[in-house]
Every structure is written in C-alpha cells, then in structure tokens.
Amino acid sequence: MARKKQAKTPEQRLGEALVPCEEQPYAVPDNWCWVRASAVLKPMETANPSGKSFDYIDIDAIDNKAQAIREVKTLPVEKAPSRAKRKVHDGDTLFSMVRPYLRNIAYVDSSHDDCIASTGFYVCSPNAAIDRRYLYHLLCSNYTVNGLTSFMKGDNSPSIKKGDFDSFPLPLPPLAEQRRIVERVEGLFAKLDGASQALNEMIGGSEERRSSMLRSAFNGDLTARWRAKRGMGLDSWERTTIGKCCRVGSGGTPSRKNPANYAGVISWVKTGEINWNCIVETEEHISQDALETSSAKLYQPGAVLVAMYGMGQTRGKAALLEIPAATNQAVCVLEPDERLDRRYLYYFFMRNYWDIREQSIGGNQLNLSGTIIKQYEICLPSIEEQRAIADVLEIALGKEDLATSVAIERLESIQAIKQRILSDALRGRLDTNGSDDSSAKEQLLEMLEHQSAN
C-alpha cells in the first residue's frame, strides 16, 4: 500500500514561498520580504457559463490606457467562446498573459463581480497576505510588466505561461504598510489624473476646433473682412468641379518579381504615407527602368496626392507633394491649374474628408476613383482669396497640431511620473514604512498556520 503523502508544515510552505536572497531583484526594507506570486494569490476558479446569457470579459474589453474594464459583452450561453472559463470576483485583478507589454490589466470592482473572463487572463485573486489595491498597483508597475514580458514566447500570439507568473518574485510589505502605500499612491495619482483629464479634454476638443476652422474657411466666414475691404462678396466664388481645374492622374506599381525595380533613386509614394502631410521623402524608391516599363509616372513638386483606398481611415486623405516622385496605383494625383492654389485644394479635402469617403464604391473593399474625384464640386474664390484662406489655415491648424502634440507629450510624462511613484513605492521610498509593523514574513507564516489549522 502506498504511503500517504505527508502534508507540508507552514514553515516548509513559507520556505517555498520566499524568494532566496540571490534571486531577489533589489533591496527592500527589513520588515518586507520577497515572495513568489503564487504565495499571495488564491487558485484560479474555472466556471462554465450557465443560464441563458452571461457577462464575458475578453482582452478587447480592457482599456489598456486607463487599466480598467471598459466594455463587457453579454453573450448567449450557446455562443460562449471556448476560452470563457475564468470566474472573477470583486477585488481581483485581471492580467493578460497574451502580449503582456500591451498592459491589458484591470481591477475588478463590484459592478463586474461574477463575470466570466477569458483564459487569456491570469485572474489574480488576493489572499489574506496582500491588500487587493496594493496587488493591483504592483501588477500595473513597470517592474511586473517588463519582468513578465521577458518570459514571453511564441510568434502569432506571444504569451507567458502560468508557471512563469506563479514563480515571479513580488515585494511584499506588511499589510499595514501595503495600505499606507495604496493611500499615498492613490492620493498622488488623483492629482495627476486631474491634470490628465484636463489634457484629454483639450485633445478631445481639438477635432471640433479644427472642423470649426475649416467650416469657416469654406463657407466664406473666415475671409469675410478680406472681401469687404476689397468690395467683394460671396458671388465672386465660382462653383465648379475638381476635374475642371486640375489635371487628374494616377500611379502604378512596378513588378516586385524583379528586385532591381526597387533598387533605384526615384521616390515612390505608397497610400500609407498620405496622412495630411507634406511628402518630403518616401520609404521606398524605384529604378528608372521600372518607371519606364510600368504604368508609374514621375510627378513634380506641387501636386496634391489623394489616397483612393487603404487600411483604416487612409481612404480620402491628402498630402502635398514636395519632391519629384512616382506613386502607386491607389493614389490619385491632382495637378492644379492657375486658377487653383494647391494648399486651398489640400485643405478642401481636409474639410470634406468624410463626405468624400461616402462617395466610395465597391463591395468588400471600398475605394474612390479618379472619376469620383473629377466630378466632386468645389467653390473657387479668387486665387488671392484662396491664398489668404490657406495662409490663415496653415497658421491656425499648425498651432492646433502643436498644442495637441504638447498635450500628448505631457500625458506621456504623467504616465512616466506614475511609474516613478510606483517604483519608489515598491522599494519602500515613500516614507510610509511603520517601525511598529510586524514583519511581512511573520504575517505570511501566520496566514499559512491558519490555513493548516483549517
């Protein structure tokens, strides 16, 4: 008869939970200790969806900027994904084991209690040794995210294994200290979040401000005073079509079977490079022979390029060509005549972007065409007024772009500040350590003894 396996003592289990000195990532206060993640987490629970429908949290439900659950799917049980197996509770933290560097991490509050999560998450349920909010902030830290990312393996969906997560070393202060850390960190974060909210509101309002400027430019309001000084009215604006004031051309793509075609010095513009910008250089170049033996044409600076189709919101965007270049076949090339300022045309496409996209045709892949662009109506003020409009828009939209760019940089700096705060917190540098606290090691042993007794 096989001998019954003897249960481990609390002291033995404590020894397995603690990280040896030589494996500890950095020094922590004396009453802290380093533990394996599994020592402070309850075992994950498997739960099959039941009833008629269930609330499902998948990776897409996580806002990885705010580290929060943004959208839970309610699905019929019969359509439950095979990965819908993880039970979650109020106070858990979800940590995506797929591409952990993307930071799909979220705290589960009472509104999402009893949801079912994807097995792509490690559902971190804190035991009595760790404060739930301390655990959440610890898992959001660069220390944890970067450390676990180093274990990532795979090509299509690089992931970390449960075993790597379980053995990952975590700094564990005494419980009272954990709660003081949480209070200090969340107090500092609240101030930073106030600044972030203001910046996000400014960035969020940028699109409306841009739309307002463009609307004013092309309904005549922007240059009303300009016309009044010259004794002109809106009747000076001529309604025509783009095809009547532009030469409309297209591009071509040389064969990629001959590598020499793409070893030249002639700039070649792809649709992905058209993004409300000036084309001053290109990612690829083609040879003179490729230009002469394909439908590609060399266009000169001064043209306006429009993307006919492409991924995402590329279709309908425009760019100003500032260098001699050829383009691929998905680009419409507009060469304005003497009646049309090219910057005015460029901003016209910006103003009418969404409406132009609505003219697209096709089935699975919508696209614009040279004919659609030619037939699109445009109002032409005098060439002098067009230039005045373009001058004002260039300055105003440039300032708006700069302000938005600065706001984005400040948001990124706030995130960096948060990470520095977490780094200090996880090293005991926030002046929150209490000398009267019992050590984290003693508290962990007490928990293990309690578990053994029950």
Coordinates of C-alpha atoms in Angstrom, one line a residue:
M1 CA 0.0 0.0 0.0
A2 CA 1.3 3.4 -1.0
R3 CA 2.3 5.6 1.9
K4 CA 0.1 8.6 2.4
K5 CA 1.8 11.8 1.4
Q6 CA 2.5 13.9 4.5
A7 CA 1.2 17.5 4.4
K8 CA 3.8 20.2 4.4
T9 CA 4.2 22.2 7.5
P10 CA 3.6 26.0 7.5
E11 CA 7.3 26.5 7.9
Q12 CA 8.0 24.4 4.8
R13 CA 5.4 26.2 2.8
L14 CA 6.9 29.5 3.9
G15 CA 10.3 28.4 2.7
E16 CA 8.8 27.6 -0.7
A17 CA 7.0 31.0 -0.9
L18 CA 10.1 33.1 -0.1
V19 CA 12.5 34.1 -2.8
P20 CA 16.1 33.3 -2.0
C21 CA 18.4 36.2 -1.4
E22 CA 20.4 35.6 -4.6
E23 CA 17.2 35.8 -6.7
Q24 CA 15.8 38.9 -5.1
P25 CA 15.7 41.7 -7.8
Y26 CA 16.5 44.6 -5.4
A27 CA 16.8 45.5 -1.8
V28 CA 13.6 46.3 0.3
P29 CA 13.1 47.4 3.9
D30 CA 14.0 44.8 6.6
N31 CA 10.4 44.1 7.5
W32 CA 9.4 43.4 3.9
C33 CA 10.1 40.1 2.1
W34 CA 10.2 38.8 -1.4
V35 CA 7.6 36.1 -2.3
R36 CA 6.6 34.0 -5.3
A37 CA 3.3 35.4 -6.8
S38 CA 1.5 32.1 -6.1
A39 CA 2.1 32.7 -2.4
V40 CA -0.2 35.7 -2.3
L41 CA -2.9 34.5 -4.8
K42 CA -5.8 32.2 -4.4
P43 CA -6.1 29.4 -7.0
M44 CA -8.0 30.5 -10.2
E45 CA -11.5 29.2 -10.4
T46 CA -13.0 27.5 -13.5
A47 CA -16.6 28.4 -14.2
N48 CA -18.7 27.3 -17.2
P49 CA -21.3 29.8 -18.4
S50 CA -24.8 28.9 -17.3
G51 CA -28.4 30.1 -17.8
K52 CA -29.5 31.9 -20.9
S53 CA -26.7 34.5 -21.1
F54 CA -23.6 35.6 -19.3
D55 CA -21.3 38.6 -19.0
Y56 CA -17.9 38.0 -20.7
I57 CA -14.6 39.8 -20.3
D58 CA -12.2 39.2 -23.1
I59 CA -8.9 41.0 -23.9
D60 CA -10.8 43.6 -26.1
A61 CA -12.8 44.6 -23.0
I62 CA -9.8 46.2 -21.3
D63 CA -8.8 49.8 -21.7
N64 CA -5.0 49.5 -21.6
K65 CA -4.5 53.2 -21.1
A66 CA -6.7 53.5 -18.0
Q67 CA -6.1 49.9 -16.9
A68 CA -9.8 49.4 -16.5
I69 CA -12.7 47.3 -17.8
R70 CA -14.4 49.4 -20.5
E71 CA -16.9 47.1 -22.1
V72 CA -18.3 43.7 -21.0
K73 CA -20.0 41.5 -23.6
T74 CA -23.3 39.9 -22.8
L75 CA -23.4 36.6 -24.8
P76 CA -25.9 33.8 -25.2
V77 CA -24.6 30.7 -23.3
E78 CA -24.8 28.6 -26.5
K79 CA -22.4 31.0 -28.2
A80 CA -19.9 31.1 -25.3
P81 CA -16.2 31.1 -26.6
S82 CA -14.2 28.1 -25.6
R83 CA -11.9 30.5 -23.6
A84 CA -14.8 31.7 -21.4
K85 CA -13.7 29.8 -18.3
R86 CA -12.3 32.1 -15.6
K87 CA -14.5 33.2 -12.7
V88 CA -13.9 36.7 -11.4
H89 CA -14.8 38.4 -8.1
D90 CA -14.8 41.9 -6.7
G91 CA -11.2 42.8 -5.8
D92 CA -9.5 40.6 -8.4
T93 CA -7.0 42.0 -10.9
L94 CA -7.0 40.7 -14.5
F95 CA -3.6 40.4 -16.1
S96 CA -3.4 39.4 -19.8
M97 CA -0.9 36.7 -20.4
V98 CA -1.0 37.4 -24.1
R99 CA 1.4 40.2 -25.1
P100 CA 1.7 41.5 -21.5
Y101 CA 3.7 44.5 -22.8
L102 CA 0.3 45.9 -24.0
R103 CA -0.8 46.3 -20.4
N104 CA -4.2 44.8 -20.7
I105 CA -4.6 44.9 -16.9
A106 CA -7.8 45.8 -15.0
Y107 CA -9.2 45.9 -11.4
V108 CA -12.5 44.1 -11.0
D109 CA -14.9 46.1 -8.9
S110 CA -18.4 45.1 -7.6
S111 CA -20.1 46.0 -10.9
H112 CA -18.2 43.2 -12.6
D113 CA -18.4 40.6 -9.8
D114 CA -19.3 37.1 -11.1
C115 CA -18.4 37.9 -14.7
I116 CA -16.6 35.2 -16.6
A117 CA -13.2 36.1 -18.1
S118 CA -11.1 34.7 -20.9
T119 CA -8.4 32.1 -20.1
G120 CA -6.1 34.6 -21.7
F121 CA -6.1 36.4 -18.3
Y122 CA -4.4 35.4 -15.1
V123 CA -7.2 36.2 -12.7
C124 CA -5.2 37.4 -9.6
S125 CA -7.4 36.9 -6.5
P126 CA -5.5 38.2 -3.4
N127 CA -5.3 36.0 -0.3
A128 CA -5.1 37.3 3.2
A129 CA -1.4 38.2 2.8
I130 CA -1.8 41.0 0.3
D131 CA -4.1 44.1 0.0
R132 CA -6.2 44.0 -3.2
R133 CA -5.3 47.5 -4.2
Y134 CA -1.7 47.1 -3.5
L135 CA -1.7 44.0 -5.7
Y136 CA -3.4 45.9 -8.5
H137 CA -0.8 48.7 -8.4
L138 CA 2.0 46.2 -8.1
L139 CA 0.8 44.4 -11.3
C140 CA 0.5 47.7 -13.2
S141 CA 4.1 48.6 -12.4
N142 CA 6.9 48.6 -14.9
Y143 CA 8.7 46.2 -12.6
T144 CA 6.0 43.5 -13.1
V145 CA 5.0 44.2 -16.7
N146 CA 8.6 44.3 -18.0
G147 CA 9.6 41.4 -15.8
L148 CA 6.8 39.1 -17.0
T149 CA 7.2 40.2 -20.6
S150 CA 10.8 38.8 -20.5
F151 CA 9.2 35.3 -20.3
M152 CA 7.0 35.8 -23.4
K153 CA 7.2 33.1 -26.0
G154 CA 5.5 32.4 -29.4
D155 CA 5.1 34.1 -32.7
N156 CA 1.4 34.7 -33.6
S157 CA 0.2 35.4 -30.0
P158 CA 3.3 35.6 -27.8
S159 CA 2.3 34.8 -24.3
I160 CA 3.6 34.0 -20.8
K161 CA 2.9 30.7 -19.0
K162 CA 1.0 30.3 -15.8
G163 CA 4.1 28.8 -14.2
D164 CA 6.2 31.8 -15.0
F165 CA 3.6 34.1 -13.4
D166 CA 3.3 31.8 -10.3
S167 CA 7.0 31.9 -9.7
F168 CA 7.5 35.6 -10.4
P169 CA 9.0 37.4 -7.4
L170 CA 6.9 40.1 -5.8
P171 CA 7.9 42.6 -3.0
L172 CA 5.6 42.1 0.0
P173 CA 5.5 44.8 2.8
P174 CA 3.5 44.2 6.0
L175 CA -0.3 44.6 5.5
A176 CA -0.5 47.9 7.3
E177 CA 2.4 49.2 5.1
Q178 CA 0.6 48.0 2.0
R179 CA -2.4 50.0 2.9
R180 CA -0.4 53.1 3.6
I181 CA 1.4 52.7 0.3
V182 CA -2.0 52.4 -1.5
E183 CA -3.3 55.6 0.2
R184 CA -0.2 57.6 -0.7
V185 CA 0.0 56.3 -4.3
E186 CA -3.7 56.8 -5.0
G187 CA -3.6 60.3 -3.4
L188 CA -0.7 61.3 -5.7
F189 CA -2.4 59.6 -8.7
A190 CA -5.6 61.5 -8.1
K191 CA -3.7 64.8 -8.5
L192 CA -2.0 63.6 -11.7
D193 CA -5.3 62.2 -13.0
G194 CA -6.8 65.7 -12.6
A195 CA -4.1 67.1 -14.9
S196 CA -4.6 64.2 -17.3
Q197 CA -8.3 64.8 -17.5
A198 CA -7.7 68.5 -18.5
L199 CA -5.2 67.4 -21.1
N200 CA -7.6 64.8 -22.5
E201 CA -10.4 67.3 -22.7
M202 CA -8.1 69.7 -24.6
I203 CA -7.1 66.9 -27.0
G204 CA -10.7 65.7 -27.4
G205 CA -11.8 69.2 -28.3
S206 CA -9.1 69.6 -31.0
E207 CA -11.1 67.8 -33.7
E208 CA -14.1 70.1 -33.2
R209 CA -11.9 73.2 -33.2
R210 CA -10.3 72.0 -36.4
S211 CA -13.6 71.3 -38.0
S212 CA -14.9 74.8 -37.0
M213 CA -11.9 76.5 -38.6
L214 CA -12.3 74.5 -41.8
R215 CA -16.0 75.1 -41.9
S216 CA -15.5 78.8 -41.5
A217 CA -12.9 78.8 -44.3
F218 CA -15.0 77.1 -46.9
N219 CA -18.3 78.9 -46.2
G220 CA -16.7 82.3 -46.6
D221 CA -16.8 83.4 -43.0
L222 CA -13.0 83.3 -42.5
T223 CA -12.3 85.8 -45.2
A224 CA -15.4 88.0 -44.9
R225 CA -13.4 91.0 -43.8
W226 CA -10.8 90.3 -46.5
R227 CA -13.6 90.5 -49.2
A228 CA -15.3 93.5 -47.6
K229 CA -12.0 95.6 -47.8
R230 CA -11.9 94.8 -51.5
G231 CA -15.5 95.4 -52.2
M232 CA -16.2 91.7 -53.0
G233 CA -19.0 89.4 -52.0
L234 CA -19.6 85.6 -52.0
D235 CA -20.8 86.0 -55.6
S236 CA -17.2 86.2 -56.5
W237 CA -16.9 82.5 -55.7
E238 CA -17.1 80.2 -58.7
R239 CA -18.8 76.8 -58.4
T240 CA -17.0 74.2 -60.5
T241 CA -15.6 70.6 -60.3
I242 CA -12.2 69.4 -59.4
G243 CA -11.7 67.9 -62.8
K244 CA -12.2 71.3 -64.5
C245 CA -9.4 73.0 -62.5
C246 CA -7.0 70.1 -62.1
R247 CA -5.2 67.6 -64.3
V248 CA -6.1 64.3 -62.7
G249 CA -3.5 61.4 -62.9
S250 CA -2.8 58.1 -61.2
G251 CA 0.1 56.0 -60.3
G252 CA 1.4 52.5 -60.9
T253 CA 3.2 49.7 -59.2
P254 CA 6.2 48.1 -60.9
S255 CA 6.5 44.4 -60.7
R256 CA 8.1 43.1 -57.5
K257 CA 9.4 40.0 -59.3
N258 CA 12.4 42.0 -60.3
P259 CA 14.2 43.2 -57.2
A260 CA 16.1 45.7 -59.3
N261 CA 12.8 47.6 -59.8
Y262 CA 13.0 48.7 -56.1
A263 CA 16.7 49.5 -56.0
G264 CA 16.6 52.9 -57.7
V265 CA 16.7 56.5 -56.7
I266 CA 13.2 57.7 -57.8
S267 CA 10.9 58.3 -54.8
W268 CA 7.8 56.2 -54.8
V269 CA 4.8 57.1 -52.6
K270 CA 2.5 54.5 -51.0
T271 CA -1.0 55.2 -49.8
G272 CA 0.1 54.7 -46.2
E273 CA 2.4 57.7 -46.4
I274 CA -0.5 60.0 -47.2
N275 CA -1.8 61.4 -43.9
W276 CA -2.5 65.1 -44.0
N277 CA 1.2 65.8 -44.5
C278 CA 3.9 67.1 -46.9
I279 CA 5.7 64.3 -48.7
V280 CA 9.4 65.2 -48.5
E281 CA 10.8 61.7 -48.5
T282 CA 9.5 58.2 -49.1
E283 CA 10.0 54.8 -47.6
E284 CA 10.7 53.1 -51.0
H285 CA 12.4 54.0 -54.3
I286 CA 12.1 52.6 -57.8
S287 CA 14.5 52.5 -60.7
Q288 CA 14.4 54.5 -63.9
D289 CA 13.8 51.2 -65.8
A290 CA 10.9 50.4 -63.6
L291 CA 9.4 53.8 -64.2
E292 CA 9.7 53.4 -68.0
T293 CA 8.4 49.8 -68.1
S294 CA 5.3 50.2 -65.9
S295 CA 2.3 52.5 -65.7
A296 CA 4.0 54.5 -63.0
K297 CA 4.6 58.2 -63.9
L298 CA 7.0 60.8 -62.4
Y299 CA 5.2 63.7 -60.9
Q300 CA 6.7 67.0 -59.9
P301 CA 6.5 69.0 -56.7
G302 CA 3.3 71.0 -56.4
A303 CA 0.8 68.1 -56.9
V304 CA -1.8 67.1 -54.3
L305 CA -2.0 63.4 -53.6
V306 CA -5.2 61.7 -52.5
A307 CA -5.4 58.1 -51.3
M308 CA -8.0 56.1 -53.2
Y309 CA -8.2 53.2 -50.9
G310 CA -6.2 51.8 -48.0
M311 CA -6.4 50.4 -44.4
G312 CA -8.3 52.1 -41.7
Q313 CA -9.1 55.8 -42.4
T314 CA -6.5 56.2 -45.1
R315 CA -9.0 56.5 -48.0
G316 CA -9.7 60.1 -48.8
K317 CA -6.8 61.6 -47.0
A318 CA -4.5 64.0 -48.9
A319 CA -0.9 65.1 -48.9
L320 CA 1.2 67.9 -50.6
L321 CA 4.0 66.5 -52.9
E322 CA 7.2 68.4 -52.3
I323 CA 9.6 66.2 -54.2
P324 CA 9.7 64.6 -57.7
A325 CA 8.0 61.2 -57.1
A326 CA 6.0 58.3 -58.6
T327 CA 3.1 56.9 -56.8
N328 CA 1.3 53.5 -56.5
Q329 CA -1.9 52.9 -58.4
A330 CA -4.0 53.6 -55.3
V331 CA -3.1 57.3 -55.4
C332 CA -4.9 60.0 -57.3
V333 CA -2.5 62.8 -58.4
L334 CA -4.0 66.3 -58.8
E335 CA -2.1 69.0 -60.6
P336 CA -4.0 72.3 -60.1
D337 CA -4.1 74.9 -63.0
E338 CA -3.5 78.6 -62.5
R339 CA -7.0 79.2 -61.0
L340 CA -6.4 76.9 -58.0
D341 CA -4.0 77.2 -55.1
R342 CA -2.8 73.7 -54.2
R343 CA -2.9 74.4 -50.4
Y344 CA -6.5 75.6 -50.8
L345 CA -7.2 72.2 -52.5
Y346 CA -5.4 70.3 -49.8
Y347 CA -7.5 72.0 -47.1
F348 CA -10.6 71.5 -49.1
F349 CA -10.0 67.7 -49.0
M350 CA -9.5 68.0 -45.2
R351 CA -12.8 69.9 -44.8
N352 CA -14.7 67.4 -46.9
Y353 CA -12.9 64.2 -45.9
W354 CA -15.9 62.3 -44.5
D355 CA -18.2 63.4 -47.3
I356 CA -15.7 62.3 -50.0
R357 CA -15.3 58.9 -48.3
E358 CA -19.0 58.5 -48.6
Q359 CA -18.7 58.6 -52.4
S360 CA -16.6 55.4 -52.3
I361 CA -17.8 52.4 -54.4
G362 CA -17.1 48.7 -54.3
G363 CA -18.1 45.6 -52.3
N364 CA -15.7 44.1 -49.8
Q365 CA -13.1 46.9 -50.3
L366 CA -14.5 50.3 -50.8
N367 CA -12.5 52.7 -52.9
L368 CA -12.5 56.1 -54.6
S369 CA -11.7 56.7 -58.2
G370 CA -10.3 59.4 -60.4
T371 CA -13.8 59.9 -61.9
I372 CA -15.3 60.4 -58.5
I373 CA -12.7 63.0 -57.6
K374 CA -13.0 64.8 -61.0
Q375 CA -16.8 65.1 -60.6
Y376 CA -16.6 66.4 -57.0
E377 CA -17.8 70.0 -56.7
I378 CA -15.6 72.8 -55.3
C379 CA -16.1 76.5 -54.8
L380 CA -13.3 78.7 -56.1
P381 CA -12.8 82.2 -54.7
S382 CA -10.2 84.3 -56.5
I383 CA -6.7 82.9 -56.4
E384 CA -5.7 85.8 -54.0
E385 CA -8.5 84.8 -51.6
Q386 CA -7.6 81.1 -51.8
R387 CA -4.1 82.0 -50.8
A388 CA -5.4 84.1 -47.9
I389 CA -7.5 81.2 -46.7
A390 CA -4.6 78.8 -47.0
D391 CA -2.3 81.2 -45.1
V392 CA -4.7 81.5 -42.2
L393 CA -5.5 77.8 -42.0
E394 CA -1.8 76.9 -42.2
I395 CA -1.0 79.0 -39.1
A396 CA -4.2 78.1 -37.2
L397 CA -4.1 74.4 -37.8
G398 CA -0.3 74.4 -37.2
K399 CA -0.9 75.9 -33.7
E400 CA -3.6 73.4 -33.0
D401 CA -1.3 70.5 -34.0
L402 CA 1.5 71.8 -31.9
A403 CA -0.8 72.3 -28.9
T404 CA -2.1 68.7 -29.3
S405 CA 1.4 67.3 -29.6
V406 CA 2.5 69.1 -26.5
A407 CA -0.6 67.8 -24.6
I408 CA 0.2 64.2 -25.7
E409 CA 3.8 64.6 -24.6
R410 CA 2.6 65.9 -21.2
L411 CA 0.2 62.9 -20.9
E412 CA 3.1 60.6 -21.6
S413 CA 5.2 62.4 -19.0
I414 CA 2.4 62.0 -16.4
Q415 CA 2.4 58.2 -17.1
A416 CA 6.2 58.2 -16.6
I417 CA 5.7 60.1 -13.3
K418 CA 3.2 57.5 -12.1
Q419 CA 5.7 54.7 -12.9
R420 CA 8.4 56.5 -10.9
I421 CA 6.0 56.8 -8.0
L422 CA 5.2 53.0 -8.2
S423 CA 8.9 52.3 -8.4
D424 CA 9.6 54.2 -5.3
A425 CA 6.5 52.7 -3.6
L426 CA 7.7 49.1 -4.3
R427 CA 11.1 50.0 -2.8
G428 CA 9.8 51.5 0.4
R429 CA 10.8 55.0 -0.5
L430 CA 7.6 56.9 0.1
D431 CA 8.2 57.4 3.8
T432 CA 5.3 55.2 4.7
N433 CA 7.1 52.4 6.5
G434 CA 6.0 51.9 10.1
S435 CA 8.6 50.7 12.5
D436 CA 5.9 49.1 14.8
D437 CA 4.6 46.8 12.0
S438 CA 5.2 43.1 12.4
S439 CA 7.2 41.8 9.5
A440 CA 5.6 40.6 6.3
K441 CA 7.3 37.2 6.8
E442 CA 5.7 36.8 10.2
Q443 CA 2.3 37.7 8.8
L444 CA 2.7 35.3 5.9
L445 CA 3.6 32.5 8.3
E446 CA 0.5 33.3 10.4
M447 CA -1.7 33.0 7.3
L448 CA -0.1 29.6 6.4
E449 CA -0.6 28.4 10.0
H450 CA -4.2 29.5 9.9
Q451 CA -4.7 27.6 6.6
S452 CA -3.2 24.5 8.0
A453 CA -5.4 24.6 11.1
N454 CA -8.5 24.9 8.9

